[in-house]
mmCIF file of C-alpha atoms and ligand atoms in Angstrom:
data_model
loop_
_atom_site.group_PDB
_atom_site.id
_atom_site.type_symbol
_atom_site.label_atom_id
_atom_site.label_comp_id
_atom_site.label_asym_id
_atom_site.label_seq_id
_atom_site.Cartn_x
_atom_site.Cartn_y
_atom_site.Cartn_z
ATOM 1 C CA MET F 199 0.771 22.821 -32.669
ATOM 2 C CA LEU F 200 -1.594 22.921 -35.436
ATOM 3 C CA GLN F 201 -2.305 26.670 -34.276
ATOM 4 C CA ALA F 202 1.094 27.555 -33.625
ATOM 5 C CA ALA F 203 2.729 26.651 -36.937
ATOM 6 C CA PRO F 204 1.692 28.453 -40.291
ATOM 7 C CA ARG F 205 2.799 25.033 -42.233
ATOM 8 C CA LEU F 206 2.787 21.422 -40.633
ATOM 9 C CA LEU F 207 4.021 18.522 -42.097
ATOM 10 C CA ILE F 208 2.953 15.204 -40.443
ATOM 11 C CA THR F 209 4.651 11.788 -41.618
ATOM 12 C CA LEU F 210 3.402 8.361 -41.216
ATOM 13 C CA ARG F 211 3.971 4.956 -42.599
ATOM 14 C CA ARG F 212 1.567 3.229 -44.864
ATOM 15 C CA GLU F 213 2.849 -0.185 -44.193
ATOM 16 C CA GLN F 214 5.143 -2.285 -42.080
ATOM 17 C CA ASP F 215 6.368 -5.620 -42.810
ATOM 18 C CA GLY F 216 4.083 -5.688 -45.788
ATOM 19 C CA GLU F 217 0.946 -5.130 -44.015
ATOM 20 C CA ALA F 218 -1.276 -1.818 -44.340
ATOM 21 C CA VAL F 219 -0.725 0.415 -41.473
ATOM 22 C CA VAL F 220 -3.978 2.278 -40.062
ATOM 23 C CA ALA F 221 -3.405 5.894 -39.410
ATOM 24 C CA SER F 222 -3.841 7.065 -35.900
ATOM 25 C CA PRO F 223 -7.479 8.320 -35.140
ATOM 26 C CA TRP F 224 -6.442 11.922 -34.579
ATOM 27 C CA LEU F 225 -5.191 11.914 -37.903
ATOM 28 C CA GLN F 226 -8.009 10.435 -39.574
ATOM 29 C CA ALA F 227 -10.348 12.801 -37.427
ATOM 30 C CA LEU F 228 -8.115 15.936 -38.828
ATOM 31 C CA GLN F 229 -8.559 14.509 -42.520
ATOM 32 C CA ALA F 230 -12.171 13.971 -42.247
ATOM 33 C CA PHE F 231 -12.611 17.554 -40.796
ATOM 34 C CA HIS F 232 -10.440 18.839 -43.699
ATOM 35 C CA ARG F 233 -12.295 16.818 -46.209
ATOM 36 C CA LEU F 234 -15.816 18.388 -44.732
ATOM 37 C CA ALA F 235 -14.779 21.951 -44.195
ATOM 38 C CA TRP F 236 -12.691 22.765 -47.231
ATOM 39 C CA GLY F 237 -13.791 19.572 -49.662
ATOM 40 C CA SER F 238 -10.004 18.670 -50.422
ATOM 41 C CA VAL F 239 -7.784 15.812 -48.893
ATOM 42 C CA LEU F 240 -4.453 16.736 -46.654
ATOM 43 C CA ASP F 241 -1.939 14.703 -49.018
ATOM 44 C CA ALA F 242 1.169 16.687 -49.660
ATOM 45 C CA GLY F 243 1.044 16.310 -53.352
ATOM 46 C CA ASP F 244 4.668 17.465 -53.877
ATOM 47 C CA LEU F 245 6.277 14.241 -51.733
ATOM 48 C CA PRO F 246 5.092 11.356 -53.730
ATOM 49 C CA ALA F 247 6.826 13.044 -56.898
ATOM 50 C CA LEU F 248 9.961 13.399 -54.923
ATOM 51 C CA LEU F 249 10.106 9.435 -53.921
ATOM 52 C CA THR F 250 10.131 8.603 -57.594
ATOM 53 C CA GLN F 251 13.292 11.080 -58.139
ATOM 54 C CA PRO F 252 16.396 8.657 -58.964
ATOM 55 C CA ASP F 253 18.547 11.246 -57.004
ATOM 56 C CA SER F 254 16.315 10.850 -54.076
ATOM 57 C CA GLN F 255 18.040 9.438 -50.756
ATOM 58 C CA VAL F 256 16.993 8.867 -47.374
ATOM 59 C CA PHE F 257 19.232 10.849 -45.067
ATOM 60 C CA ARG F 258 19.067 11.245 -41.405
ATOM 61 C CA ALA F 259 18.461 14.694 -40.267
ATOM 62 C CA ASP F 260 18.369 14.067 -36.718
ATOM 63 C CA THR F 261 22.053 13.828 -35.639
ATOM 64 C CA GLN F 262 21.512 13.943 -31.765
ATOM 65 C CA ALA F 263 22.663 10.589 -30.381
ATOM 66 C CA LEU F 264 19.852 8.535 -29.027
ATOM 67 C CA PRO F 265 18.904 8.643 -25.297
ATOM 68 C CA GLU F 266 20.587 6.508 -22.836
ATOM 69 C CA PRO F 267 18.316 3.080 -22.282
ATOM 70 C CA ALA F 268 16.269 3.292 -19.132
ATOM 71 C CA ARG F 269 18.408 2.100 -16.203
ATOM 72 C CA ARG F 270 16.856 0.843 -12.623
ATOM 73 C CA PRO F 271 16.900 3.892 -10.696
ATOM 74 C CA ARG F 272 18.975 3.913 -7.516
ATOM 75 C CA PRO F 273 18.953 7.801 -6.216
ATOM 76 C CA ALA F 274 20.805 8.732 -3.181
ATOM 77 C CA LEU F 275 18.996 10.732 -0.731
ATOM 78 C CA ALA F 276 19.943 14.358 -0.616
ATOM 79 C CA ALA F 277 20.678 16.163 2.724
ATOM 80 C CA GLY F 278 17.290 17.403 4.232
ATOM 81 C CA LEU F 279 15.130 14.888 2.513
ATOM 82 C CA LEU F 280 15.116 12.251 5.231
ATOM 83 C CA ASN F 281 12.165 12.018 7.857
ATOM 84 C CA LYS F 282 13.808 10.202 10.609
ATOM 85 C CA THR F 283 10.453 9.391 12.129
ATOM 86 C CA PHE F 284 9.176 5.907 10.992
ATOM 87 C CA SER F 285 5.992 4.296 11.314
ATOM 88 C CA ALA F 286 5.749 0.379 10.955
ATOM 89 C CA GLY F 287 4.311 1.199 7.336
ATOM 90 C CA ALA F 288 6.889 3.305 6.359
ATOM 91 C CA TYR F 289 9.576 0.820 7.677
ATOM 92 C CA GLN F 290 7.847 -1.447 5.843
ATOM 93 C CA GLN F 291 7.680 0.410 2.578
ATOM 94 C CA LEU F 292 11.543 1.029 2.793
ATOM 95 C CA LEU F 293 12.253 -2.759 2.855
ATOM 96 C CA ASP F 294 9.659 -3.558 0.286
ATOM 97 C CA CYS F 295 11.061 -1.279 -2.327
ATOM 98 C CA PRO F 296 13.410 1.648 -1.272
ATOM 99 C CA TYR F 297 12.687 3.686 -4.440
ATOM 100 C CA GLN F 298 8.997 3.783 -3.559
ATOM 101 C CA TYR F 299 10.111 4.795 -0.289
ATOM 102 C CA TYR F 300 12.199 7.667 -1.701
ATOM 103 C CA ALA F 301 9.417 8.928 -4.087
ATOM 104 C CA ALA F 302 6.440 8.509 -1.741
ATOM 105 C CA ARG F 303 7.915 9.657 1.507
ATOM 106 C CA CYS F 304 11.080 11.657 0.785
ATOM 107 C CA LEU F 305 9.712 13.552 -2.286
ATOM 108 C CA ARG F 306 6.310 13.390 -1.010
ATOM 109 C CA LEU F 307 4.858 12.119 -4.618
ATOM 110 C CA SER F 308 2.019 10.158 -3.335
ATOM 111 C CA PRO F 309 -1.078 10.833 -4.814
ATOM 112 C CA PRO F 310 -3.959 12.521 -2.675
ATOM 113 C CA GLU F 311 -6.605 10.472 -1.267
ATOM 114 C CA GLU F 312 -9.491 9.607 -3.608
ATOM 115 C CA ILE F 313 -12.796 10.797 -2.460
ATOM 116 C CA ARG F 314 -15.090 7.887 -2.406
ATOM 117 C CA LEU F 315 -18.758 7.598 -2.386
ATOM 118 C CA ALA F 316 -18.955 4.038 -1.216
ATOM 119 C CA LEU F 317 -16.977 2.201 1.652
ATOM 120 C CA SER F 318 -13.684 0.353 0.742
ATOM 121 C CA ARG F 319 -12.263 -2.346 2.405
ATOM 122 C CA ALA F 320 -9.813 -0.170 4.386
ATOM 123 C CA ASP F 321 -12.704 1.989 5.361
ATOM 124 C CA TYR F 322 -14.488 -1.200 6.736
ATOM 125 C CA GLY F 323 -11.478 -2.272 8.510
ATOM 126 C CA ALA F 324 -11.542 1.118 10.161
ATOM 127 C CA ARG F 325 -15.133 0.660 11.494
ATOM 128 C CA VAL F 326 -14.479 -2.773 12.690
ATOM 129 C CA HIS F 327 -11.368 -1.421 14.812
ATOM 130 C CA GLN F 328 -13.434 1.323 16.080
ATOM 131 C CA CYS F 329 -16.448 -1.065 17.419
ATOM 132 C CA LEU F 330 -13.864 -3.441 18.957
ATOM 133 C CA GLN F 331 -12.361 -0.380 20.707
ATOM 134 C CA ALA F 332 -15.514 0.665 22.029
ATOM 135 C CA PHE F 333 -16.276 -2.791 23.064
ATOM 136 C CA HIS F 334 -13.186 -3.112 25.158
ATOM 137 C CA THR F 335 -12.371 0.692 26.101
ATOM 138 C CA ASP F 336 -14.270 3.756 26.645
ATOM 139 C CA VAL F 337 -14.959 5.504 23.209
ATOM 140 C CA PRO F 338 -16.923 8.980 23.844
ATOM 141 C CA GLY F 339 -20.378 9.212 21.641
ATOM 142 C CA LEU F 340 -20.286 5.434 21.342
ATOM 143 C CA PRO F 341 -22.003 2.822 23.478
ATOM 144 C CA GLY F 342 -19.550 0.407 25.798
ATOM 145 C CA PRO F 343 -17.438 -0.703 27.012
ATOM 146 C CA PHE F 344 -18.489 -3.999 28.148
ATOM 147 C CA PRO F 345 -17.032 -3.927 31.817
ATOM 148 C CA GLU F 346 -16.958 -7.688 32.844
ATOM 149 C CA PRO F 347 -14.630 -10.547 31.947
ATOM 150 C CA LEU F 348 -16.650 -12.479 29.164
ATOM 151 C CA GLY F 349 -18.122 -15.907 30.214
ATOM 152 C CA ASP F 350 -21.275 -17.754 29.451
ATOM 153 C CA HIS F 351 -23.451 -15.961 31.824
ATOM 154 C CA ASN F 352 -23.220 -12.378 30.250
ATOM 155 C CA ARG F 353 -22.533 -13.460 26.825
ATOM 156 C CA ALA F 354 -25.952 -12.446 25.326
ATOM 157 C CA ALA F 355 -25.225 -9.251 26.829
ATOM 158 C CA ALA F 356 -22.094 -8.818 25.203
ATOM 159 C CA GLU F 357 -23.691 -9.870 21.869
ATOM 160 C CA ARG F 358 -26.133 -7.131 22.213
ATOM 161 C CA LEU F 359 -23.803 -4.393 23.243
ATOM 162 C CA LEU F 360 -21.382 -5.271 20.362
ATOM 163 C CA ASN F 361 -24.094 -5.247 17.842
ATOM 164 C CA GLY F 362 -25.424 -2.054 19.276
ATOM 165 C CA ILE F 363 -21.958 -0.474 18.842
ATOM 166 C CA ALA F 364 -21.740 -1.655 15.319
ATOM 167 C CA ALA F 365 -25.217 -0.018 14.432
ATOM 168 C CA ALA F 366 -23.873 3.333 16.011
ATOM 169 C CA VAL F 367 -20.490 2.977 14.255
ATOM 170 C CA PHE F 368 -21.874 2.259 10.836
ATOM 171 C CA ALA F 369 -25.024 4.854 11.234
ATOM 172 C CA GLN F 370 -23.598 7.498 9.198
ATOM 173 C CA ASP F 371 -22.279 5.181 6.560
ATOM 174 C CA LEU F 372 -25.985 3.928 6.291
ATOM 175 C CA ALA F 373 -27.345 7.283 5.780
ATOM 176 C CA ASP F 374 -24.976 8.090 3.093
ATOM 177 C CA ASN F 375 -25.264 4.840 0.992
ATOM 178 C CA PHE F 376 -27.832 2.044 1.124
ATOM 179 C CA GLU F 377 -25.383 -0.558 -0.011
ATOM 180 C CA HIS F 378 -23.302 -0.116 3.268
ATOM 181 C CA HIS F 379 -25.870 -2.242 5.111
ATOM 182 C CA GLY F 380 -23.766 -5.027 3.275
ATOM 183 C CA TRP F 381 -20.547 -4.149 5.110
ATOM 184 C CA LEU F 382 -22.666 -3.961 8.353
ATOM 185 C CA ARG F 383 -24.029 -7.138 8.076
ATOM 186 C CA GLN F 384 -20.853 -8.679 7.309
ATOM 187 C CA TRP F 385 -19.396 -7.701 10.540
ATOM 188 C CA GLN F 386 -22.530 -8.458 12.679
ATOM 189 C CA ARG F 387 -22.311 -12.004 11.140
ATOM 190 C CA GLN F 388 -18.911 -11.987 12.538
ATOM 191 C CA ILE F 389 -19.742 -10.946 16.168
ATOM 192 C CA PRO F 390 -20.492 -14.307 17.495
ATOM 193 C CA GLU F 391 -17.207 -15.802 16.058
ATOM 194 C CA TYR F 392 -15.373 -12.705 17.632
ATOM 195 C CA LEU F 393 -16.947 -13.278 20.894
ATOM 196 C CA ASP F 394 -16.166 -17.090 20.921
ATOM 197 C CA TRP F 395 -12.626 -16.006 20.444
ATOM 198 C CA GLN F 396 -12.605 -13.399 22.816
ATOM 199 C CA GLN F 397 -13.972 -15.482 25.580
ATOM 200 C CA GLU F 398 -11.287 -17.998 25.130
ATOM 201 C CA ARG F 399 -8.758 -15.355 25.149
ATOM 202 C CA SER F 400 -10.116 -13.929 28.312
ATOM 203 C CA LEU F 401 -9.079 -17.097 30.281
ATOM 204 C CA THR F 402 -5.645 -16.166 29.922
ATOM 205 C CA TRP F 403 -5.278 -12.362 28.725
ATOM 206 C CA GLN F 404 -6.921 -9.391 29.836
ATOM 207 C CA VAL F 405 -7.423 -6.385 27.731
ATOM 208 C CA ASP F 406 -5.254 -3.584 28.761
ATOM 209 C CA ARG F 407 -5.403 -0.834 26.163
ATOM 210 C CA ALA F 408 -6.797 -0.349 22.894
ATOM 211 C CA GLU F 409 -5.887 1.916 19.636
ATOM 212 C CA VAL F 410 -2.809 2.987 21.381
ATOM 213 C CA ARG F 411 -0.308 5.463 20.030
ATOM 214 C CA LEU F 412 3.263 4.759 20.852
ATOM 215 C CA GLU F 413 6.568 6.322 20.145
ATOM 216 C CA ILE F 414 9.998 5.694 21.035
ATOM 217 C CA GLU F 415 13.337 6.917 20.175
ATOM 218 C CA PRO F 416 15.800 3.818 19.503
ATOM 219 C CA GLU F 417 18.515 6.335 18.949
ATOM 220 C CA PRO F 418 19.097 10.191 19.242
ATOM 221 C CA GLY F 419 16.891 11.572 16.392
ATOM 222 C CA LEU F 420 15.357 8.608 15.037
ATOM 223 C CA ARG F 421 11.715 8.179 16.073
ATOM 224 C CA LEU F 422 9.519 4.832 15.721
ATOM 225 C CA GLN F 423 5.910 5.371 16.187
ATOM 226 C CA GLY F 424 2.725 3.343 15.702
ATOM 227 C CA GLN F 425 -0.948 3.057 16.505
ATOM 228 C CA LEU F 426 -1.317 -0.407 18.383
ATOM 229 C CA ASP F 427 -4.703 -2.008 18.054
ATOM 230 C CA ARG F 428 -4.696 -3.507 21.258
ATOM 231 C CA ILE F 429 -2.642 -4.501 23.995
ATOM 232 C CA ASP F 430 -3.347 -7.260 26.537
ATOM 233 C CA ARG F 431 -1.936 -7.989 29.842
ATOM 234 C CA GLN F 432 -1.211 -11.447 31.829
ATOM 235 C CA ALA F 433 0.613 -11.029 35.143
ATOM 236 C CA ALA F 434 3.940 -9.123 34.436
ATOM 237 C CA ALA F 435 3.763 -9.704 30.395
ATOM 238 C CA LEU F 436 2.174 -7.904 27.559
ATOM 239 C CA SER F 437 0.679 -9.332 24.354
ATOM 240 C CA VAL F 438 0.405 -7.171 21.184
ATOM 241 C CA LEU F 439 -2.845 -7.732 18.964
ATOM 242 C CA ASP F 440 -3.073 -6.422 15.532
ATOM 243 C CA TYR F 441 -6.581 -6.984 13.899
ATOM 244 C CA LYS F 442 -6.595 -7.808 10.133
ATOM 245 C CA THR F 443 -9.775 -7.667 8.119
ATOM 246 C CA GLY F 444 -7.591 -7.663 4.627
ATOM 247 C CA THR F 445 -4.431 -9.312 3.603
ATOM 248 C CA VAL F 446 -2.461 -10.824 6.503
ATOM 249 C CA PRO F 447 1.294 -11.341 6.100
ATOM 250 C CA ALA F 448 2.474 -15.054 6.208
ATOM 251 C CA GLN F 449 3.966 -16.499 9.246
ATOM 252 C CA ALA F 450 7.155 -17.438 7.229
ATOM 253 C CA GLU F 451 7.495 -13.481 6.347
ATOM 254 C CA VAL F 452 7.188 -12.406 9.940
ATOM 255 C CA ASP F 453 9.684 -15.037 11.137
ATOM 256 C CA ALA F 454 12.269 -13.949 8.262
ATOM 257 C CA GLY F 455 12.104 -10.442 9.298
ATOM 258 C CA GLU F 456 10.399 -9.442 6.104
ATOM 259 C CA ALA F 457 7.092 -8.301 7.287
ATOM 260 C CA VAL F 458 7.949 -5.806 10.166
ATOM 261 C CA GLN F 459 4.795 -4.581 11.758
ATOM 262 C CA LEU F 460 4.341 -6.920 14.736
ATOM 263 C CA PRO F 461 8.059 -6.868 15.975
ATOM 264 C CA VAL F 462 7.824 -2.918 15.764
ATOM 265 C CA TYR F 463 4.714 -3.018 17.893
ATOM 266 C CA ALA F 464 6.263 -5.129 20.431
ATOM 267 C CA GLN F 465 9.518 -3.161 20.587
ATOM 268 C CA LEU F 466 7.139 0.033 21.043
ATOM 269 C CA ALA F 467 5.193 -1.486 23.714
ATOM 270 C CA GLY F 468 8.002 -3.103 25.338
ATOM 271 C CA THR F 469 10.158 0.133 25.351
ATOM 272 C CA ASP F 470 7.262 2.518 26.292
ATOM 273 C CA SER F 471 5.983 0.326 29.105
ATOM 274 C CA GLY F 472 9.098 -1.183 30.419
ATOM 275 C CA THR F 473 7.624 -4.494 30.377
ATOM 276 C CA VAL F 474 8.368 -7.662 28.682
ATOM 277 C CA VAL F 475 6.086 -8.343 25.735
ATOM 278 C CA SER F 476 5.898 -12.126 25.329
ATOM 279 C CA GLU F 477 3.525 -12.276 22.473
ATOM 280 C CA ALA F 478 2.265 -10.688 19.400
ATOM 281 C CA ILE F 479 -0.466 -11.983 17.234
ATOM 282 C CA TYR F 480 -2.413 -11.003 13.986
ATOM 283 C CA LEU F 481 -6.087 -11.776 14.807
ATOM 284 C CA ALA F 482 -7.537 -12.416 11.182
ATOM 285 C CA LEU F 483 -11.605 -11.323 10.664
ATOM 286 C CA GLY F 484 -12.033 -12.885 7.488
ATOM 287 C CA ASN F 485 -14.288 -12.268 4.833
ATOM 288 C CA ASP F 486 -16.073 -15.812 5.433
ATOM 289 C CA GLY F 487 -16.690 -14.827 8.980
ATOM 290 C CA THR F 488 -14.041 -16.583 10.686
ATOM 291 C CA VAL F 489 -11.796 -15.274 13.384
ATOM 292 C CA LYS F 490 -8.580 -16.865 14.119
ATOM 293 C CA THR F 491 -4.839 -16.082 15.033
ATOM 294 C CA THR F 492 -2.952 -16.374 11.818
ATOM 295 C CA VAL F 493 0.696 -15.175 12.961
ATOM 296 C CA TRP F 494 1.863 -15.824 16.406
ATOM 297 C CA LEU F 495 5.559 -14.683 17.673
ATOM 298 C CA GLU F 496 6.311 -15.390 21.312
ATOM 299 C CA ASP F 497 9.128 -15.143 24.100
ATOM 300 C CA GLU F 498 12.464 -15.572 22.750
ATOM 301 C CA ALA F 499 11.816 -15.500 18.869
ATOM 302 C CA LEU F 500 9.622 -12.585 19.248
ATOM 303 C CA GLY F 501 12.258 -10.527 21.353
ATOM 304 C CA ARG F 502 15.133 -11.410 18.869
ATOM 305 C CA LEU F 503 12.871 -10.222 15.867
ATOM 306 C CA ALA F 504 12.239 -7.018 17.661
ATOM 307 C CA ARG F 505 15.731 -6.357 18.630
ATOM 308 C CA ASP F 506 16.957 -7.427 15.200
ATOM 309 C CA ASN F 507 14.455 -5.237 13.650
ATOM 310 C CA GLY F 508 15.089 -2.151 15.791
ATOM 311 C CA ALA F 509 18.953 -2.696 14.954
ATOM 312 C CA ARG F 510 18.300 -2.946 11.174
ATOM 313 C CA LEU F 511 16.266 0.373 11.156
ATOM 314 C CA VAL F 512 19.118 1.981 12.703
ATOM 315 C CA GLU F 513 21.406 0.910 10.337
ATOM 316 C CA VAL F 514 19.482 1.646 7.117
ATOM 317 C CA VAL F 515 18.706 5.040 8.439
ATOM 318 C CA GLY F 516 22.528 5.485 8.648
ATOM 319 C CA GLU F 517 23.247 4.209 5.352
ATOM 320 C CA MET F 518 20.629 6.535 3.876
ATOM 321 C CA GLU F 519 22.528 9.550 5.589
ATOM 322 C CA ALA F 520 25.802 8.561 4.116
ATOM 323 C CA ALA F 521 23.987 8.832 0.796
ATOM 324 C CA GLN F 522 23.793 5.078 -0.201
ATOM 325 C CA PRO F 523 21.679 4.487 -3.131
ATOM 326 C CA LEU F 524 17.860 3.472 -2.633
ATOM 327 C CA PRO F 525 17.202 0.955 -5.642
ATOM 328 C CA ALA F 526 13.766 0.238 -7.077
ATOM 329 C CA TRP F 527 13.514 -3.488 -6.003
ATOM 330 C CA GLY F 528 10.976 -4.732 -8.831
ATOM 331 C CA ASP F 529 9.470 -7.221 -6.701
ATOM 332 C CA SER F 530 6.268 -7.899 -8.548
ATOM 333 C CA ARG F 531 4.119 -8.398 -5.551
ATOM 334 C CA THR F 532 4.827 -4.781 -4.270
ATOM 335 C CA CYS F 533 4.907 -3.505 -7.849
ATOM 336 C CA ARG F 534 1.482 -4.483 -8.360
ATOM 337 C CA TRP F 535 -0.209 -2.098 -5.923
ATOM 338 C CA CYS F 536 2.561 0.944 -6.700
ATOM 339 C CA ASP F 537 1.397 4.467 -7.119
ATOM 340 C CA MET F 538 5.208 5.400 -8.395
ATOM 341 C CA ALA F 539 5.206 2.754 -11.060
ATOM 342 C CA LEU F 540 5.142 5.507 -13.720
ATOM 343 C CA LEU F 541 8.130 7.646 -11.816
ATOM 344 C CA CYS F 542 10.206 4.562 -11.602
ATOM 345 C CA ARG F 543 9.776 3.388 -15.207
ATOM 346 C CA ARG F 544 9.945 -0.151 -14.364
ATOM 347 C CA GLN F 545 8.965 -1.528 -17.502
ATOM 348 C CA ALA F 546 11.279 0.461 -19.442
ATOM 349 C CA TRP F 547 14.170 -0.551 -17.458
ATOM 350 C CA GLU F 548 12.942 -4.236 -16.961
ATOM 351 C CA GLU F 549 13.148 -4.218 -20.954
ATOM 352 C CA THR F 550 16.657 -2.715 -20.874
ATOM 353 C CA GLU F 551 17.843 -5.592 -18.293
ATOM 354 C CA GLU F 552 16.257 -8.321 -20.322
ATOM 355 C CA SER F 553 17.858 -7.378 -23.464
ATOM 356 C CA SER F 554 21.301 -6.911 -21.736
ATOM 357 C CA LYS F 555 20.463 -10.282 -20.506
ATOM 358 C CA ALA F 556 19.855 -11.831 -23.679
ATOM 359 C CA GLY F 557 22.946 -10.347 -24.943
ATOM 360 C CA GLY F 558 21.487 -7.230 -27.006
ATOM 361 C CA THR F 559 22.759 -3.605 -26.499
ATOM 362 C CA GLY F 560 19.525 -2.606 -24.744
ATOM 363 C CA GLN F 561 18.863 0.125 -27.102
HETATM 364 S S1 SF4 C 104 6.937 0.145 -9.504
HETATM 365 FE FE1 SF4 C 104 7.823 -1.649 -8.124
HETATM 366 S S2 SF4 C 104 10.153 -1.044 -8.552
HETATM 367 FE FE2 SF4 C 104 8.834 0.751 -9.063
HETATM 368 S S3 SF4 C 104 8.695 2.171 -7.595
HETATM 369 FE FE3 SF4 C 104 7.152 0.697 -7.400
HETATM 370 S S4 SF4 C 104 7.688 -1.131 -6.185
HETATM 371 FE FE4 SF4 C 104 9.366 -0.035 -6.805
#
């Protein structure tokens, strides 16, 4: 702007509520530069004189109406923007905040992934998943799998193998950054605990498949897909497992249908195989080295949730096709990690809503 205009008037408040207002650092830098370069101050000499004129009056030069106060966004989906292929993550995002889903998945405004020099917790989780996949099923280029049912007689061999797999999986990370030893140690400390859990588990369930990518078509044109960490088998029933190295949804959220991953996976595994899925669990691999089942869905409760979740997805997709609005929920737990916060202007419309509630105009 300085370069574009022959003459520029910058105005600023000297005081507010009787207190002196400090000029912006940009303006101070400009003034200092002018003083040093030309030896004079930038004050507009004729303006103070105008203020002392008895005929001087304040008048409003800007006659345009004030902009509308920010409102909670509720866009309707334009035809052609709906992607009718849903992962469990996309479905969850749609439930957590329809506007976030709209901006991230329909407008495709998600920021690109950052290039990281150090492993994140999500990267660590991916490595642990890979270790367990190689331990239970064949992964080209990695040691394993462990071929026999786990028991006291072969427990030491299983531990050696899983440690060897871990060393192979983390090898490149260790070469990249010495600090990654910490992640490897964390997992290796957890291996005995995992094997304890697995040994008990193998009394009733056998590993059937690991890292399975499944896709079904609940209704023509609508696809539901997911990558299941593991499917176990017991006689004529299946169990789906999801390993969690980070936050695990609470049982109450899953029971209430608010956390959809396990029911979606049960629907995928059941429809794909034509076999009853009688159990779905989260296996939490905690930071403290513990390994435990934190969420457990079984039999009728699982079947009902899987059916209800599937039906709800069909219904919600129908509503989006009918141009029903996709509102920003403003749930603080979801907002905390939201990449779309600037776009949705949550802070601005929350202020509007608060001032409306307080009886103000919101302007
Ligand atoms: S900031 Fe909150 S309300 Fe806005 S899009 Fe994100 S999750 Fe939704």
